[in-house]
Coordinates of C-alpha atoms in Angstrom, one line a residue:
Chain M
M7 CA 32.5 -1.4 38.4
R8 CA 32.5 2.4 37.7
T9 CA 32.5 1.8 34.0
S10 CA 29.5 -0.5 34.3
L11 CA 27.7 2.0 36.3
V12 CA 28.4 4.8 33.8
V13 CA 27.1 2.6 30.9
F14 CA 24.0 1.6 32.8
A15 CA 23.4 5.3 33.7
M16 CA 23.6 6.1 30.1
L17 CA 21.2 3.3 29.1
F18 CA 18.8 4.7 31.7
I19 CA 19.1 8.3 30.3
V20 CA 18.7 7.0 26.7
G21 CA 15.7 5.0 27.8
A22 CA 14.2 8.0 29.6
A23 CA 14.8 10.2 26.5
L24 CA 13.1 7.7 24.3
A25 CA 10.0 7.5 26.4
G26 CA 7.1 10.0 26.5
G27 CA 6.6 13.4 25.0
P28 CA 6.8 14.6 21.3
K29 CA 9.9 13.2 19.7
T30 CA 11.7 14.5 16.7
Y31 CA 13.1 12.0 14.1
G32 CA 15.7 13.1 11.6
K33 CA 16.0 16.8 10.6
P34 CA 13.9 19.5 12.1
I35 CA 10.8 20.6 10.3
T36 CA 11.2 23.7 8.2
V37 CA 8.0 23.9 6.1
K38 CA 5.4 26.1 7.8
E39 CA 2.2 25.2 6.1
F40 CA 0.5 21.8 6.1
T41 CA -0.7 20.2 2.9
K42 CA -3.7 17.9 3.2
I43 CA -3.0 14.3 2.3
S44 CA -6.3 14.2 0.5
D45 CA -5.2 17.1 -1.7
I46 CA -1.9 15.3 -2.5
L47 CA -3.7 12.1 -3.4
A48 CA -6.2 13.9 -5.5
K49 CA -3.5 15.5 -7.7
P50 CA -0.2 13.8 -7.0
E51 CA 1.5 15.0 -10.2
A52 CA 0.9 18.6 -9.1
Y53 CA 3.0 18.0 -6.0
N54 CA 5.6 15.7 -7.5
G55 CA 9.1 16.8 -6.4
K56 CA 7.8 19.4 -3.9
R57 CA 8.8 19.7 -0.3
L58 CA 5.7 19.2 1.8
L59 CA 4.6 19.0 5.4
V60 CA 1.8 16.6 6.3
E61 CA 0.0 15.5 9.5
G62 CA -2.2 12.7 10.6
N63 CA -2.4 9.6 12.7
I64 CA 0.1 6.8 12.1
V65 CA -1.8 3.8 10.9
D66 CA 1.0 1.5 10.1
V67 CA 4.8 1.1 10.7
C68 CA 7.4 -1.0 9.0
S69 CA 7.8 -3.9 11.4
E70 CA 11.2 -5.0 10.0
R71 CA 13.3 -1.8 10.0
G72 CA 11.1 1.0 11.1
C73 CA 11.9 2.6 7.7
W74 CA 8.4 3.8 6.8
I75 CA 5.2 4.9 8.4
K76 CA 1.7 5.3 6.9
I77 CA 0.0 8.5 7.8
G78 CA -3.8 8.5 7.7
S79 CA -5.4 11.1 5.5
D80 CA -7.9 13.7 6.5
K81 CA -10.4 11.7 4.4
E82 CA -11.4 8.1 5.0
F83 CA -9.8 5.1 3.2
Q84 CA -6.6 7.1 2.4
S85 CA -3.1 7.1 3.7
L86 CA 0.3 8.3 2.6
T87 CA 3.5 6.4 3.0
F88 CA 6.3 8.4 4.6
K89 CA 9.5 6.6 3.6
V90 CA 12.9 7.3 5.1
D91 CA 16.3 5.9 4.3
D92 CA 17.1 2.7 6.1
G93 CA 18.9 3.4 9.4
V94 CA 18.8 7.2 9.1
I95 CA 15.5 7.3 10.9
V96 CA 14.0 4.3 12.7
F97 CA 10.4 4.6 13.6
P98 CA 9.2 2.6 16.6
L99 CA 6.5 0.0 16.2
T100 CA 4.8 1.6 19.2
A101 CA 4.1 4.7 17.2
K102 CA 1.0 3.2 15.7
G103 CA -2.1 5.3 16.4
K104 CA 0.0 8.4 17.5
K105 CA -0.2 11.7 15.7
A106 CA 2.6 12.6 13.4
Q107 CA 3.9 15.5 11.4
G108 CA 6.3 14.7 8.6
E109 CA 8.3 16.7 6.1
G110 CA 9.7 15.4 2.9
V111 CA 9.8 15.5 -0.9
L112 CA 6.9 13.9 -2.8
S113 CA 7.8 11.2 -5.2
V114 CA 5.3 10.0 -7.8
K115 CA 6.4 7.1 -10.0
T116 CA 4.5 4.8 -12.3
Y117 CA 5.8 1.3 -12.8
S118 CA 4.9 -0.8 -15.8
K119 CA 3.5 -4.3 -15.4
E120 CA 6.8 -5.8 -16.6
Q121 CA 8.8 -3.7 -14.1
L122 CA 6.5 -4.8 -11.2
I123 CA 6.9 -8.5 -12.2
E124 CA 10.7 -8.1 -12.4
S125 CA 10.8 -6.4 -9.0
G126 CA 8.4 -8.9 -7.4
K127 CA 10.5 -11.8 -8.6
K128 CA 13.7 -10.2 -7.2
H129 CA 12.0 -9.4 -3.9
A130 CA 10.6 -13.0 -3.6
E131 CA 14.0 -14.4 -4.4
K132 CA 15.6 -12.3 -1.7
E133 CA 13.0 -13.0 0.9
K134 CA 12.8 -16.7 -0.2
K135 CA 9.0 -16.4 -0.7
E136 CA 6.8 -17.5 -3.6
F137 CA 5.6 -14.9 -6.1
D138 CA 2.8 -15.2 -8.6
P139 CA 3.3 -12.9 -11.7
A140 CA -0.4 -13.3 -12.3
S141 CA -1.0 -11.2 -9.2
I142 CA 0.2 -8.2 -11.1
K143 CA -2.8 -6.9 -13.1
G144 CA -1.3 -3.8 -14.6
P145 CA 0.8 -0.7 -14.1
K146 CA 0.9 0.9 -10.7
T147 CA 1.6 4.5 -9.5
V148 CA 3.5 4.7 -6.2
I149 CA 3.2 7.9 -4.2
L150 CA 5.7 8.4 -1.4
L151 CA 6.7 11.2 0.8
K152 CA 10.5 10.8 1.0
G153 CA 10.8 11.7 4.6
E154 CA 13.6 13.8 6.1
G155 CA 12.1 14.8 9.4
A156 CA 9.1 14.0 11.6
V157 CA 7.6 14.8 15.0
I158 CA 5.6 12.1 16.7
D159 CA 3.4 13.0 19.7
Chain L
M16 CA 65.9 0.0 26.9
I17 CA 62.7 1.2 25.2
K18 CA 59.7 1.2 27.4
W19 CA 57.1 1.3 24.5
R20 CA 55.8 -2.2 25.3
R21 CA 55.1 -1.2 28.9
W22 CA 53.1 1.8 27.7
N23 CA 51.5 -0.4 25.0
N24 CA 50.3 -2.8 27.7
I25 CA 49.0 -0.1 30.0
L26 CA 47.0 1.5 27.1
H27 CA 45.7 -1.9 26.1
R28 CA 44.7 -2.8 29.7
D29 CA 43.0 0.5 30.6
F30 CA 41.2 1.1 27.3
G31 CA 40.2 -2.6 27.4
Y32 CA 38.5 -2.1 30.8
A33 CA 36.9 1.1 29.6
V34 CA 35.4 -0.4 26.4
A35 CA 34.4 -3.8 27.9
A36 CA 30.8 -2.9 28.9
L37 CA 30.0 -1.2 25.6
T38 CA 31.6 -3.9 23.6
L39 CA 29.2 -6.4 25.2
V40 CA 26.3 -4.0 24.4
Y41 CA 27.4 -3.8 20.7
A42 CA 28.1 -7.6 20.4
I43 CA 24.8 -8.7 22.0
S44 CA 22.9 -6.2 19.9
G45 CA 25.0 -7.3 16.8
I46 CA 23.8 -10.9 17.2
A47 CA 20.2 -9.7 17.7
V48 CA 20.1 -7.5 14.6
N49 CA 21.9 -10.0 12.4
H50 CA 18.8 -12.2 12.5
T51 CA 16.1 -9.7 11.7
A52 CA 14.8 -12.1 9.0
D53 CA 13.9 -14.5 11.8
W54 CA 12.7 -12.2 14.5
N55 CA 12.1 -8.6 15.6
P56 CA 15.0 -7.8 17.9
N57 CA 13.2 -4.7 19.4
Y58 CA 9.6 -5.9 19.9
Q59 CA 7.6 -8.9 20.7
Q60 CA 4.6 -9.0 18.4
R61 CA 1.6 -11.1 19.3
K62 CA -1.5 -11.6 17.1
E63 CA -4.7 -13.1 18.3
A64 CA -7.9 -13.7 16.4
I65 CA -11.0 -12.1 17.8
S66 CA -14.6 -12.0 16.7
V67 CA -17.5 -9.6 17.3
E68 CA -20.9 -9.3 15.7
P69 CA -20.9 -7.7 12.2
V70 CA -20.2 -4.1 12.8
K71 CA -23.1 -1.7 12.8
G72 CA -23.1 2.0 12.3
A73 CA -23.5 4.6 9.6
T74 CA -20.4 6.6 10.5
T75 CA -16.9 5.7 11.7
A76 CA -17.7 7.1 15.1
E77 CA -20.7 4.9 15.5
M78 CA -18.8 1.8 14.3
K79 CA -16.1 2.7 16.8
Q80 CA -18.6 2.8 19.6
F81 CA -20.1 -0.5 18.5
V82 CA -16.7 -2.3 18.5
M83 CA -15.7 -0.8 21.8
K84 CA -19.0 -2.1 23.4
Q85 CA -18.6 -5.5 21.8
L86 CA -15.0 -5.8 23.1
N87 CA -15.8 -4.3 26.4
L88 CA -13.2 -1.5 25.9
M89 CA -13.7 1.3 28.4
D90 CA -10.9 3.7 27.3
E91 CA -11.2 5.8 24.2
P92 CA -8.7 4.7 21.5
K93 CA -5.8 6.9 20.7
S94 CA -7.1 7.0 17.1
V95 CA -9.4 5.2 14.7
F96 CA -8.7 4.5 11.0
R97 CA -10.6 2.9 8.2
P98 CA -8.1 1.7 5.5
D99 CA -11.0 0.6 3.3
P100 CA -14.8 0.6 3.5
G101 CA -14.7 -3.0 4.9
T102 CA -12.2 -2.5 7.7
I103 CA -12.0 -0.5 11.0
Q104 CA -8.9 -0.2 13.1
L105 CA -8.8 1.0 16.7
F106 CA -5.4 2.0 18.0
Y107 CA -4.5 1.8 21.7
P108 CA -1.0 2.2 23.2
G109 CA 0.8 -1.1 22.4
R110 CA -2.2 -2.8 20.7
T111 CA -4.3 -2.5 17.5
Y112 CA -7.7 -4.0 16.8
T113 CA -8.4 -4.6 13.2
I114 CA -12.0 -5.7 12.5
D115 CA -13.6 -6.8 9.2
V116 CA -16.9 -4.8 9.2
L117 CA -19.0 -7.3 7.4
S118 CA -18.0 -10.5 9.3
G119 CA -16.9 -9.0 12.6
K120 CA -13.8 -11.2 12.5
G121 CA -10.5 -9.6 13.3
I122 CA -7.2 -9.6 15.1
I123 CA -5.6 -7.9 18.1
E124 CA -2.0 -7.1 17.5
Q125 CA -0.1 -6.5 20.7
I126 CA 3.4 -5.0 20.8
H127 CA 5.8 -5.2 23.7
Q128 CA 9.2 -3.6 23.7
R129 CA 12.0 -6.0 24.5
H130 CA 13.6 -4.5 27.7
V131 CA 17.4 -4.1 27.7
L132 CA 17.7 -5.5 24.2
Y133 CA 15.7 -2.5 22.8
E134 CA 18.1 -0.1 24.5
F135 CA 21.1 -2.0 23.4
N136 CA 19.9 -1.9 19.8
Q137 CA 19.1 1.8 20.0
L138 CA 22.7 2.5 21.1
H139 CA 24.2 0.1 18.7
L140 CA 22.3 1.5 15.7
N141 CA 22.9 5.1 16.9
A142 CA 19.2 5.9 17.2
P143 CA 19.8 8.8 19.6
K144 CA 22.1 10.5 17.1
R145 CA 23.5 13.9 18.4
A146 CA 26.0 13.4 21.3
W147 CA 25.9 9.6 21.0
T148 CA 27.4 9.9 17.5
W149 CA 30.5 11.4 19.1
F150 CA 30.6 9.0 22.0
A151 CA 30.3 6.1 19.5
D152 CA 33.1 7.5 17.4
I153 CA 35.3 7.8 20.5
Y154 CA 34.4 4.2 21.4
A155 CA 35.3 3.0 17.9
A156 CA 38.6 4.8 18.0
S157 CA 39.3 3.2 21.4
L158 CA 38.5 -0.2 19.9
I159 CA 41.1 0.4 17.2
L160 CA 43.6 1.3 19.8
V161 CA 42.8 -1.8 21.8
A162 CA 43.1 -4.0 18.7
I163 CA 46.4 -2.5 17.6
T164 CA 48.0 -2.5 21.1
G165 CA 46.7 -6.1 21.5
L166 CA 49.0 -7.2 18.8
F167 CA 52.0 -6.2 20.7
V168 CA 51.1 -7.2 24.3
L169 CA 53.3 -10.3 24.3
K170 CA 56.8 -10.9 22.9
G171 CA 58.5 -14.2 22.0
K172 CA 57.0 -17.3 20.5
N173 CA 53.4 -16.4 21.5
G174 CA 53.8 -12.8 20.3
I175 CA 53.2 -11.1 16.9
T176 CA 56.4 -12.6 15.6
G177 CA 55.3 -16.2 16.4
R178 CA 51.9 -17.8 17.1
G179 CA 50.3 -14.3 17.1
A180 CA 51.3 -13.8 13.4
W181 CA 49.5 -16.9 12.3
L182 CA 46.4 -16.1 14.2
T183 CA 46.4 -12.5 12.9
I184 CA 46.8 -13.7 9.3
L185 CA 43.9 -16.0 9.9
G186 CA 41.8 -13.1 11.1
V187 CA 42.7 -11.2 7.9
L188 CA 42.1 -14.2 5.6
I189 CA 38.7 -15.2 6.8
P190 CA 36.9 -11.9 5.9
T191 CA 39.0 -11.5 2.7
G192 CA 38.3 -15.0 1.5
F193 CA 34.6 -14.7 2.3
W194 CA 34.4 -11.4 0.4
I195 CA 36.2 -12.9 -2.7
W196 CA 33.8 -15.9 -2.6
F197 CA 30.7 -13.7 -2.1
Q198 CA 31.7 -11.1 -4.8
Y199 CA 33.3 -13.1 -7.5
L200 CA 32.6 -16.8 -7.2

């Protein structure tokens, strides 16, 4: 009885801690100055490998594992994917629309058409979904902020 | 006469009681997160088609006002986003409106946290980190103790030298056999 009460009290505390107020995910933020997402997307190569702090509204969240969020840019029609290692940080789906600050290292990689087709086939096989190689039109540059820490309002 | 079995059984009994509740939490969450390909163990997601008139407005702010009026939304959204020139999204707590500007067709995506199961999963997957990491380590060590002492609770034909040995070997063979099949065959 006492054990059950202790466990349920802990669940309550965890639940309360998870609700409301700005919440820190992962490591504390150390970078002092913000970099505009529009600046990053304008010249990604200039920021490749650099540790950056960005801010903006969360416009999408990984619905399967909470392993990425998309942060809306200061300019329209742009967003930056903030990717974290699976399980290290888990973003809640309810974070959509909230303001976020995220720190991480920028990764800019260009994949050839062949690499994308190979990756698409593997992904489709794993997910048991159909994949049309013709949907890949050419090489693609993927820009990610490899996230280490974030604060969500 | 050695009294180790008496102490063994006391440890098994008391640690067993202490870890029972959390074992249920981990086991229930374990089943839930094993099937993430089939469902979201933390949230209920509901998508519903909606339709408004083609969105009017020269700016995002004007478009937002138009959509809010069309959908009878009184509260200001938490934020607004346009992923591309043809789409506008309005974010409210727990729901997102995504509207195609030209056609006015769109969807409402509603998200509801699964009560109890969400908390179970957060604890199981160590989302809180910090102190919970230590608590979970202590719990895991306690489970090891319960497992080992469990082997020696009984003596005789139902103990570890009799029936217990066969069942324990079976418990070793199933994961070992599976791994060999999975990895090499």
